[in-house]
CSV table of C-alpha atoms in Angstrom, one decimal:
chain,number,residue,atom,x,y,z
A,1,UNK,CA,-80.1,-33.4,-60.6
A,2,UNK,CA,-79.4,-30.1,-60.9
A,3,UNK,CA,-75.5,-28.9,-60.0
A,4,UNK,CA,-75.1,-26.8,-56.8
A,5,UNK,CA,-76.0,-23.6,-56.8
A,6,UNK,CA,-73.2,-20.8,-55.6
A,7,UNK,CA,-73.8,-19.0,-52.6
A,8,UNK,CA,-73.1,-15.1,-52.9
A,9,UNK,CA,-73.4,-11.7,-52.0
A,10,UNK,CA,-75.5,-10.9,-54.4
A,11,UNK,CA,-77.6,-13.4,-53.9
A,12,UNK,CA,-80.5,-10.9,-52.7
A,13,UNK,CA,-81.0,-9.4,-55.9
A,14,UNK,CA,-82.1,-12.5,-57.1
A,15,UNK,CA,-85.3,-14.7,-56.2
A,16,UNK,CA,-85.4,-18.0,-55.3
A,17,UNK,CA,-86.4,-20.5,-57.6
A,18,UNK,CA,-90.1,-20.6,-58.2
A,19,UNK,CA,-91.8,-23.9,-59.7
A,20,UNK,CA,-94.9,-21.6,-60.4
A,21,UNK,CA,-93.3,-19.9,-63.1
A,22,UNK,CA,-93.4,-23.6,-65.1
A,23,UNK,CA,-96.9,-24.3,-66.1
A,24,UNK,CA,-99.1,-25.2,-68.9
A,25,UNK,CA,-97.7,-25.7,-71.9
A,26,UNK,CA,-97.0,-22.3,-74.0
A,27,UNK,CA,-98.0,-20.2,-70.9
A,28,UNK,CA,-96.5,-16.9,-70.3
A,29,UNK,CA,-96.0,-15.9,-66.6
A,30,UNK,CA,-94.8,-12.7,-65.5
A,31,UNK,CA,-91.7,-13.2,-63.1
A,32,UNK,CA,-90.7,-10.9,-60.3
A,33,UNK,CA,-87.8,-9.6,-62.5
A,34,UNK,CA,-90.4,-8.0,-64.9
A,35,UNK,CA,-89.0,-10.4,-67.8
A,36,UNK,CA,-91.9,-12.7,-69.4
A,37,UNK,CA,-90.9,-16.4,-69.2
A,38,UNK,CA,-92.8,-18.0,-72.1
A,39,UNK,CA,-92.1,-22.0,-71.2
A,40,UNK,CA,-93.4,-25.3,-72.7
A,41,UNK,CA,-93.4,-28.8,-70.8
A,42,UNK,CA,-91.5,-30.2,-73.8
A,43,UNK,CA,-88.5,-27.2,-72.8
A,44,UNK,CA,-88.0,-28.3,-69.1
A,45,UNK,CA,-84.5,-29.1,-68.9
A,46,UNK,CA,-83.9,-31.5,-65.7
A,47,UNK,CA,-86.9,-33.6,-63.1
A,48,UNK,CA,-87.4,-30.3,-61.7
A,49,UNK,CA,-88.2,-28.6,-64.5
A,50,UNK,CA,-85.2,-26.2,-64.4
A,51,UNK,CA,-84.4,-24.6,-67.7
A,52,UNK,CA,-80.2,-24.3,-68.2
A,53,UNK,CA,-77.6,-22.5,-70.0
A,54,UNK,CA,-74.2,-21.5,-70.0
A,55,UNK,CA,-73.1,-18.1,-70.0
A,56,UNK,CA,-69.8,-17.6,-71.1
A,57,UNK,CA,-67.8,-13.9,-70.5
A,58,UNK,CA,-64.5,-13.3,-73.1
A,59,UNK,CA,-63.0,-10.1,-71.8
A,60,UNK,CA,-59.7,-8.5,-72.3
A,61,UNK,CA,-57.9,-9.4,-69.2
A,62,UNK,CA,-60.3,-12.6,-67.7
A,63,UNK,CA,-62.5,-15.2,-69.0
A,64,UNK,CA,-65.8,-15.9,-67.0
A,65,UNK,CA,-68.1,-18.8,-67.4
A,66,UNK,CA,-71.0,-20.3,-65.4
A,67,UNK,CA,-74.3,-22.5,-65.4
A,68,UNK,CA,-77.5,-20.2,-65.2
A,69,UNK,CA,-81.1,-21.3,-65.1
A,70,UNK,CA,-83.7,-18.9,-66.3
A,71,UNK,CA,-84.5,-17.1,-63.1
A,72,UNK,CA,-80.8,-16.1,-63.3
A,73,UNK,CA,-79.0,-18.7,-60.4
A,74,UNK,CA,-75.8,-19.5,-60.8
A,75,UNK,CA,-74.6,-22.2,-60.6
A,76,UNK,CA,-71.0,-23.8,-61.3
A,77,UNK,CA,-69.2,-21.3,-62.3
A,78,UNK,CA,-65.3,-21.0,-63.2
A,79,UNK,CA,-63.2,-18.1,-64.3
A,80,UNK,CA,-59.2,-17.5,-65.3
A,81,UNK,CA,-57.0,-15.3,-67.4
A,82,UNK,CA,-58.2,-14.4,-70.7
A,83,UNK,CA,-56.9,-17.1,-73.3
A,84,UNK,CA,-55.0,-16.0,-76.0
A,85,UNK,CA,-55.4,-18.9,-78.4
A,86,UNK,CA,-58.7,-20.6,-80.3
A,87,UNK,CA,-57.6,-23.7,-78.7
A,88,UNK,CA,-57.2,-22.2,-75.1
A,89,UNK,CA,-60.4,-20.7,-75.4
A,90,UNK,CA,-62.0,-24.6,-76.5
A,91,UNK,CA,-60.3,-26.0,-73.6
A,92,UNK,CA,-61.8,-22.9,-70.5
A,93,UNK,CA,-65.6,-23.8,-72.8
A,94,UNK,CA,-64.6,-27.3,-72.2
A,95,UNK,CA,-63.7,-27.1,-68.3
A,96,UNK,CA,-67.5,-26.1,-67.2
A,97,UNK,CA,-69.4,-28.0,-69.9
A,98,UNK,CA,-67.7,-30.8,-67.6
A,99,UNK,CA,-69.4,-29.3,-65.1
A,100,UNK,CA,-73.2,-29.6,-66.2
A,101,UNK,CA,-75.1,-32.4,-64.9
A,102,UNK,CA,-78.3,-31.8,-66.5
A,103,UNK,CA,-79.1,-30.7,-70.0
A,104,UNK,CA,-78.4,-27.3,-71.4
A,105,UNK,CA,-80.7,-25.1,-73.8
A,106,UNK,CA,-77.3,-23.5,-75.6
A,107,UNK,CA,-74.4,-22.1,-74.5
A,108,UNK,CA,-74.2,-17.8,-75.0
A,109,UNK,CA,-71.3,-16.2,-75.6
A,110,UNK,CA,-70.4,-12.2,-75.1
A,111,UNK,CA,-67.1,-11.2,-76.5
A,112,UNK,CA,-65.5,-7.6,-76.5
A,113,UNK,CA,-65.4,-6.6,-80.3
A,114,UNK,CA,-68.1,-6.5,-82.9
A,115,UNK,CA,-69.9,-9.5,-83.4
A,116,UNK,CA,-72.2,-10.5,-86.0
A,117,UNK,CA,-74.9,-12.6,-83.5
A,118,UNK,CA,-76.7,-13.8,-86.7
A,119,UNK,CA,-73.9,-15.9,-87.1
A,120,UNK,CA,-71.5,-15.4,-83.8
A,121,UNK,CA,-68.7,-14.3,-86.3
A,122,UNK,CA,-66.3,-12.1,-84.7
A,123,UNK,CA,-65.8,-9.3,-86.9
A,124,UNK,CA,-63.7,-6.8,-85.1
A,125,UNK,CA,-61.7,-7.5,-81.9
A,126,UNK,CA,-58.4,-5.2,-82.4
A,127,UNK,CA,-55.9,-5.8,-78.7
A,128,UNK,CA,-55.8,-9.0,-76.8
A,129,UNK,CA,-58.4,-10.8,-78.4
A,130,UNK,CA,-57.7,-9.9,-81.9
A,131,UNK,CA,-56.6,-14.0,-82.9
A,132,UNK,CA,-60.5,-14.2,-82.7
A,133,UNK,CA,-61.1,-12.2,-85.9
A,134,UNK,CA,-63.0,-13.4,-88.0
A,135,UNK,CA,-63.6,-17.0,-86.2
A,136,UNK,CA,-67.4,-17.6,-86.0
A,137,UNK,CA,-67.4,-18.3,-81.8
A,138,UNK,CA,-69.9,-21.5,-82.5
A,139,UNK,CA,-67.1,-23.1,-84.4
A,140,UNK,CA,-64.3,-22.2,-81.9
A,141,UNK,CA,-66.1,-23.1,-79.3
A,142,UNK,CA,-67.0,-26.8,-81.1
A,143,UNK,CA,-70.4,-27.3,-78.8
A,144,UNK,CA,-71.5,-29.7,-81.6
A,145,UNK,CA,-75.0,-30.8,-80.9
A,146,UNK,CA,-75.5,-27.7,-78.6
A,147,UNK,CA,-76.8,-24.4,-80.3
A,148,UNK,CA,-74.2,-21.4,-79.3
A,149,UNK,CA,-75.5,-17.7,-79.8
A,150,UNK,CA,-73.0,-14.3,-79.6
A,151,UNK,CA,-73.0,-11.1,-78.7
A,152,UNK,CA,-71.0,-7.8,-78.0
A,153,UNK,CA,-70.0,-8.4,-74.5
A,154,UNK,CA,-71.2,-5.2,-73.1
A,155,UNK,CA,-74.6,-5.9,-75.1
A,156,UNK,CA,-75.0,-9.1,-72.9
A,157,UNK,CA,-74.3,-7.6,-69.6
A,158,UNK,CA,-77.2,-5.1,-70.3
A,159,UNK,CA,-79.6,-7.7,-71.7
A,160,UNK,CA,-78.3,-9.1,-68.0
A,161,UNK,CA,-79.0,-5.9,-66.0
A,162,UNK,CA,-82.6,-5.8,-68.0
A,163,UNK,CA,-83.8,-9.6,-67.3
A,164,UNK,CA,-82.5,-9.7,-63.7
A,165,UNK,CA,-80.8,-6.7,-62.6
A,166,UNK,CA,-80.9,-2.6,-61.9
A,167,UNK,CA,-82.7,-2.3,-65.1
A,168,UNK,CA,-86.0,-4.7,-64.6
A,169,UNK,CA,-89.3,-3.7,-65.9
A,170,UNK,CA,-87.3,-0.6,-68.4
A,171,UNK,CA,-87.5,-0.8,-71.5
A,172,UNK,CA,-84.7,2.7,-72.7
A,173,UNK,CA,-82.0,1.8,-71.0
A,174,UNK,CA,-78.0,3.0,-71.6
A,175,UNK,CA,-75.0,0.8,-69.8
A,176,UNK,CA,-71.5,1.8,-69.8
A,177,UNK,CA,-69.1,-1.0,-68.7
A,178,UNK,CA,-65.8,0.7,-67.6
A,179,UNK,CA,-62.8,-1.9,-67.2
A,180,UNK,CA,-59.5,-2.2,-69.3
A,181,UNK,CA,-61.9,-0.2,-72.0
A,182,UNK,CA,-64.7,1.1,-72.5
A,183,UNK,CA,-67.7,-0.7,-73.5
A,184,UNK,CA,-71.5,0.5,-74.4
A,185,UNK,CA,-74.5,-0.7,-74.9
A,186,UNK,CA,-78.6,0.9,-75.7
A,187,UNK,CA,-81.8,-0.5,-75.5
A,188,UNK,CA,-84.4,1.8,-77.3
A,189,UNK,CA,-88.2,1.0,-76.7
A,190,UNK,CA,-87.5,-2.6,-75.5
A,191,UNK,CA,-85.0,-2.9,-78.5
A,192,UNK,CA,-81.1,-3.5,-78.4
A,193,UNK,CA,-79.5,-1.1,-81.3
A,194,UNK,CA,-76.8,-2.6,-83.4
A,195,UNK,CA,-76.7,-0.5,-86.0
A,196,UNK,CA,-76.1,-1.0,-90.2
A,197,UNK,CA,-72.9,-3.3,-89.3
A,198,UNK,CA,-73.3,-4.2,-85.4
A,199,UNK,CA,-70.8,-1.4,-84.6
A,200,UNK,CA,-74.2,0.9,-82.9
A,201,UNK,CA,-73.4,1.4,-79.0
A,202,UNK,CA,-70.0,1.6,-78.9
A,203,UNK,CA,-69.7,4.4,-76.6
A,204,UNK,CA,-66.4,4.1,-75.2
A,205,UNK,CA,-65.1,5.5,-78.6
A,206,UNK,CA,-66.9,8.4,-78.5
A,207,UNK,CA,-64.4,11.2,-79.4
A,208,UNK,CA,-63.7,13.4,-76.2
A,209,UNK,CA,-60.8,15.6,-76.7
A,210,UNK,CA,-60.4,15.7,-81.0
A,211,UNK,CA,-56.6,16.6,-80.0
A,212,UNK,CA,-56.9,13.5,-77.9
A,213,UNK,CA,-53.9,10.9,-78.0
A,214,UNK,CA,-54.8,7.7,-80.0
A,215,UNK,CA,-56.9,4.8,-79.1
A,216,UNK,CA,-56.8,0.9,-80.1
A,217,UNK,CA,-59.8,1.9,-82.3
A,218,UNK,CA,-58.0,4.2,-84.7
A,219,UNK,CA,-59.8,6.9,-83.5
A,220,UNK,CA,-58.4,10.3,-81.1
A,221,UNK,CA,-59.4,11.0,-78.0
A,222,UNK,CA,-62.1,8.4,-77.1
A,223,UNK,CA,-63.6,8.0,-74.0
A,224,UNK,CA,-61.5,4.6,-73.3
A,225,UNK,CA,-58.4,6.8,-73.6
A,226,UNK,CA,-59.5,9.0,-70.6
A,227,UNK,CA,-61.8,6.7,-68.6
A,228,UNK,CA,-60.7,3.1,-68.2
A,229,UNK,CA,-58.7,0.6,-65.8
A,230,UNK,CA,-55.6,1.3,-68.3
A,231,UNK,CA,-56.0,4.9,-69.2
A,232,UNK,CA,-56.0,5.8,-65.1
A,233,UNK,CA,-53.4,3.2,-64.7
A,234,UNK,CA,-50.8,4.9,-67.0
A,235,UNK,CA,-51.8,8.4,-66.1
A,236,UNK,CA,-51.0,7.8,-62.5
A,237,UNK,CA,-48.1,5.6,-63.5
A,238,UNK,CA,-46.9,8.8,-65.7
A,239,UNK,CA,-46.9,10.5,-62.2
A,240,UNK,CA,-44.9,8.3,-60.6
A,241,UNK,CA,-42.4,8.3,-63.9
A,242,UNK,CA,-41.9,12.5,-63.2
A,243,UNK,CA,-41.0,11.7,-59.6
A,244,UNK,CA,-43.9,13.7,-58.2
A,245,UNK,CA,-45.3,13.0,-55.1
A,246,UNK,CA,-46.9,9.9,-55.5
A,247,UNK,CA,-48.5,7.7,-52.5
A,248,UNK,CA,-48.9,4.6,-54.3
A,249,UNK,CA,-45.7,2.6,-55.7
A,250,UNK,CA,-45.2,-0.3,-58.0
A,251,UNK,CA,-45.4,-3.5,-56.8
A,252,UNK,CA,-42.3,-5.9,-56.8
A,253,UNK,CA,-43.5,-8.2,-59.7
A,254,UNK,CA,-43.8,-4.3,-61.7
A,255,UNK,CA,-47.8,-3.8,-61.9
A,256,UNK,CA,-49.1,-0.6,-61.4
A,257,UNK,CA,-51.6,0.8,-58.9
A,258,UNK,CA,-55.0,-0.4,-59.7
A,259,UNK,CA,-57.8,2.5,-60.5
A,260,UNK,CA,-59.5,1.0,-57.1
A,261,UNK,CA,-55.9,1.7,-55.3
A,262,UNK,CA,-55.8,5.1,-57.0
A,263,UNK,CA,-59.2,5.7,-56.0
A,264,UNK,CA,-59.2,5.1,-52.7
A,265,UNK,CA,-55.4,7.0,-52.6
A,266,UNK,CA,-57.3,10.2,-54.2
A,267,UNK,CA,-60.2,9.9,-51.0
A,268,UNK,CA,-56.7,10.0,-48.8
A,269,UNK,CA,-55.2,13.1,-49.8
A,270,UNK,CA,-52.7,11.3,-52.6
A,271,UNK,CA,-52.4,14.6,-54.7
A,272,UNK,CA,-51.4,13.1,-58.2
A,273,UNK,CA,-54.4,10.5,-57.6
A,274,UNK,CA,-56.7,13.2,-56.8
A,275,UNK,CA,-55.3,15.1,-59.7
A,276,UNK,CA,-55.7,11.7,-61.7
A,277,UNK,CA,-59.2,11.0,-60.8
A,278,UNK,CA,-60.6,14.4,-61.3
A,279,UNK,CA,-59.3,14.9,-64.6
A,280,UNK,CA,-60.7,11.2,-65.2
A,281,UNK,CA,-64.2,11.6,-63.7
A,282,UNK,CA,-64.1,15.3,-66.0
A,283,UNK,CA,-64.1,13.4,-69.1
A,284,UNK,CA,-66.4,10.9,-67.9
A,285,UNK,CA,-69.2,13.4,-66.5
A,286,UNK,CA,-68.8,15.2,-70.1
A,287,UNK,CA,-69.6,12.2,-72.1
A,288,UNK,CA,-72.5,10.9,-69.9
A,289,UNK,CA,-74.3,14.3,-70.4
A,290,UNK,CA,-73.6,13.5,-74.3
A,291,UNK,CA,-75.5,10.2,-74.5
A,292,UNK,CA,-78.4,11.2,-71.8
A,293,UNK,CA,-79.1,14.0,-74.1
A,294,UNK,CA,-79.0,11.4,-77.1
A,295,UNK,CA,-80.9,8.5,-75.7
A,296,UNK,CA,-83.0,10.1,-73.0
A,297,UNK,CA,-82.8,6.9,-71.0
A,298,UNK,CA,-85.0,5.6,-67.8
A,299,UNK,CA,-81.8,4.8,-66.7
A,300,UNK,CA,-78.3,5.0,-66.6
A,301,UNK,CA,-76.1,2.3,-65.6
A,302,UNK,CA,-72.6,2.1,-65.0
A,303,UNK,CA,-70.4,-1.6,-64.6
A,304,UNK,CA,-67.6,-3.0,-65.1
A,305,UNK,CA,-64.7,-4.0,-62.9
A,306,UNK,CA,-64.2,-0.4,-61.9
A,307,UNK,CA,-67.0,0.1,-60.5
A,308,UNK,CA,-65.3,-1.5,-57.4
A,309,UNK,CA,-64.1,2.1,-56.4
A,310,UNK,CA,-67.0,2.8,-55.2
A,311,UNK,CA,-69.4,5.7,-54.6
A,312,UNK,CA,-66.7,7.9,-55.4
A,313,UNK,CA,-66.7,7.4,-58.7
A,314,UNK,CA,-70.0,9.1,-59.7
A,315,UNK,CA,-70.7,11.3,-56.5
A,316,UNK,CA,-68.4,13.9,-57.0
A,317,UNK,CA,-70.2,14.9,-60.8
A,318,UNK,CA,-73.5,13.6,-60.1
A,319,UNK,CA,-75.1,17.0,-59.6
A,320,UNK,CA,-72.9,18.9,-62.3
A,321,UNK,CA,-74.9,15.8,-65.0
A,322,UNK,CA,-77.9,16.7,-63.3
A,323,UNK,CA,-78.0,20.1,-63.7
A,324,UNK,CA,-76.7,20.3,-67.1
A,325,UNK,CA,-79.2,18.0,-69.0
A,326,UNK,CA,-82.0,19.3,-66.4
A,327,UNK,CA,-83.2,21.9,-69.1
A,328,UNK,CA,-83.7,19.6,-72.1
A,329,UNK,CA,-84.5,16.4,-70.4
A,330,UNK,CA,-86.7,18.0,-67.7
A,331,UNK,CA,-86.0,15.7,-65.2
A,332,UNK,CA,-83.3,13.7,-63.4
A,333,UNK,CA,-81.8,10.3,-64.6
A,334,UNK,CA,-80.6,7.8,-62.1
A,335,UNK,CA,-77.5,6.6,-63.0
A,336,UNK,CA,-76.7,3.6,-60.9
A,337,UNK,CA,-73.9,1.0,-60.6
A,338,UNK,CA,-74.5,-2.4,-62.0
A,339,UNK,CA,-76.5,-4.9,-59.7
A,340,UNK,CA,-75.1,-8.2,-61.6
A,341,UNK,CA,-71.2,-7.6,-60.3
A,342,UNK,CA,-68.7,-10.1,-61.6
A,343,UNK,CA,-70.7,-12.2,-63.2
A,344,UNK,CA,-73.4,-10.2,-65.0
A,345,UNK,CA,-72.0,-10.6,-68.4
A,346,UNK,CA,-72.3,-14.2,-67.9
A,347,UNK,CA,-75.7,-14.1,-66.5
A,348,UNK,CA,-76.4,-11.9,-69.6
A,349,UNK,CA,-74.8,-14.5,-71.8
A,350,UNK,CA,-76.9,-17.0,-70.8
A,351,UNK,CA,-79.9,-15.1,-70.7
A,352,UNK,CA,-79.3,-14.3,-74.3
A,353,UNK,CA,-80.0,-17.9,-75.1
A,354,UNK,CA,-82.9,-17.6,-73.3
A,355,UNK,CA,-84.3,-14.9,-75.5
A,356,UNK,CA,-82.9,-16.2,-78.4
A,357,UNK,CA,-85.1,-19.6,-78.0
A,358,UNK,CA,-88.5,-17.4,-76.9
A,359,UNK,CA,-88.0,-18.6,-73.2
A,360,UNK,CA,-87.7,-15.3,-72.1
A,361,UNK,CA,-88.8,-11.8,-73.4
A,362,UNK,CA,-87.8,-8.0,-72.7
């Protein structure tokens, strides 16, 4: 029996389950969500013929992790702080395996960092997540008899935004995933890049400002050091520091205003968070001109946990983007918020496994 499927807001943007989609043996069927599903009667995973996977979502500050069937419903799903340990991370994977009552085609795994997804080794992960150097994920994780595939975590939320989200049917596609940093990720005639070394798409540390202040990469004056849940955080925080006329305050426990806080402070006349958010939104307008230009996308796609602020976060340079890549592009390129919210990297995840086994194709 299949485990109970969550009910959520989203839950428009995806279909409900259609048997059709499961026929003949090696037939290919093309879904609503422009995504082949290539299925065999030997694949099915449960009675109803259901295929399964779990999606799992390491990011800097939280850990997400869910059961997904191919048409992208979620089911169980279970989430906490980020762990901090190989063993903690065994235990969260262990949690929602628990959870499955039927069985699984894999278990996918995005993870901040560069990650080598011919082997899920994790080759670069500098901050928070840096105990998982060099730890191949399908080992930590210690699924055994279950096959476990990895990828850059931004990577999977786009391969999530592609199969069931804002980016169906395209095939040049660029995502930015704004939340404590930066993350990128570009898919080129159908194709996700990863470059000589996996490093390709790593647009949050794309130099800005070469006089720019340092950033967890090494590098000065990256996007993630002017555009990201932290780098708003301590700029506004910096405000309140000087004493000037700040709106917002610290809470008791000592955390900071929020980008959404400082957002919505900036639409109410908060001068330093209007100061604050323009500078921000500045940098951020600058670099999205840089990798339209570069890519020359179908679309643009912004997501990540700050994306909760709202329209106000791309409105106010929407037109100055437009008008300045309107003479080499020739046209306009939506750039739209991320339809998967929350849980798209885990949706992604899981989809990976999908694609990895020929269930599903871009």
């Amino acid at each position: 029996m299949l485990p109970r499927r969550e009910k959520r807001e989203d839950d428009g943007l995806l279909a409900q389950p259609n048997s059709s989609l499961l026929t003949s043996p090696s037939s290919i069927a093309q879904s609503r969500y422009n995504a082949q599903i290539i299925v065999s009667e030997n694949s099915r995973s449960t009675d109803s013929g259901e295929l399964l996977a779990i999606g799992i979502d390491i990011g800097g500050t939280r850990i997400k992790a869910a059961i997904v069937d191919i048409q992208g419903h979620r089911f169980e799903s279970l989430h906490e702080p980020s762990p901090r340990t190989t063993s903690a991370l065994r235990d969260f994977v262990g949690s929602i395996a628990k959870r499955v009552k039927a069985p699984v085609r894999g278990i996918g795994v995005g993870c901040k960092g560069i990650i080598d997804a011919s082997s899920t080794r994790v080759k670069s992960s500098p901050g928070d997540l840096c105990f998982l150097e060099g730890q191949f994920l399908s080992e930590v994780i210690g699924a055994r008899d279950v096959p476990v595939f990895a990828e850059n975590d931004a990577r999977v939320a786009l391969l999530g935004e592609v199969l069931w989200g804002a980016a169906r049917g395209r095939r040049n596609v660029v995502m930015l995933t704004l939340g404590t940093g930066v993350g990128g990720a570009v898919l080129v005639d159908g194709v996700v890049l990863h470059g000589a070394d996996g490093a390709a798409g790593h647009l949050g540390h794309t130099t800005i400002d070469p006089r720019g202040g340092l950033c967890i990469c090494g590098n000065y004056g990256c996007l993630e050091t002017y555009f990201s849940s932290r780098a708003i955080e301590s700029e506004y925080w910096a405000h309140m520091h000087r004493a000037a006329p700040a709106k917002l305050s610290i809470t008791s426990t000592g955390e900071v205003p929020d980008p959404e806080a400082i957002f919505r402070a900036a639409a109410d006349g908060d001068e330093c968070a209007r100061y604050v958010v323009d500078r921000a939104l500045e940098y951020l307008g600058a670099a999205l001109v840089s990798f339209l230009h570069t890519f020359d996308p179908e679309i643009f796609i912004l997501g990540g946990n700050i994306v909760a602020a709202g329209p106000q976060l791309i409105a106010p340079i929407q037109e100055k983007i437009a008008r300045r890549t309107k003479t080499l592009l020739g046209r306009e390129v939506p750039i739209v918020f991320q339809k998967l919210v929350g849980y798209g990297g885990v949706a992604g995840a899981a989809g990976l496994v999908f694609l990895k086994q020929n269930l599903l194709a871009i």
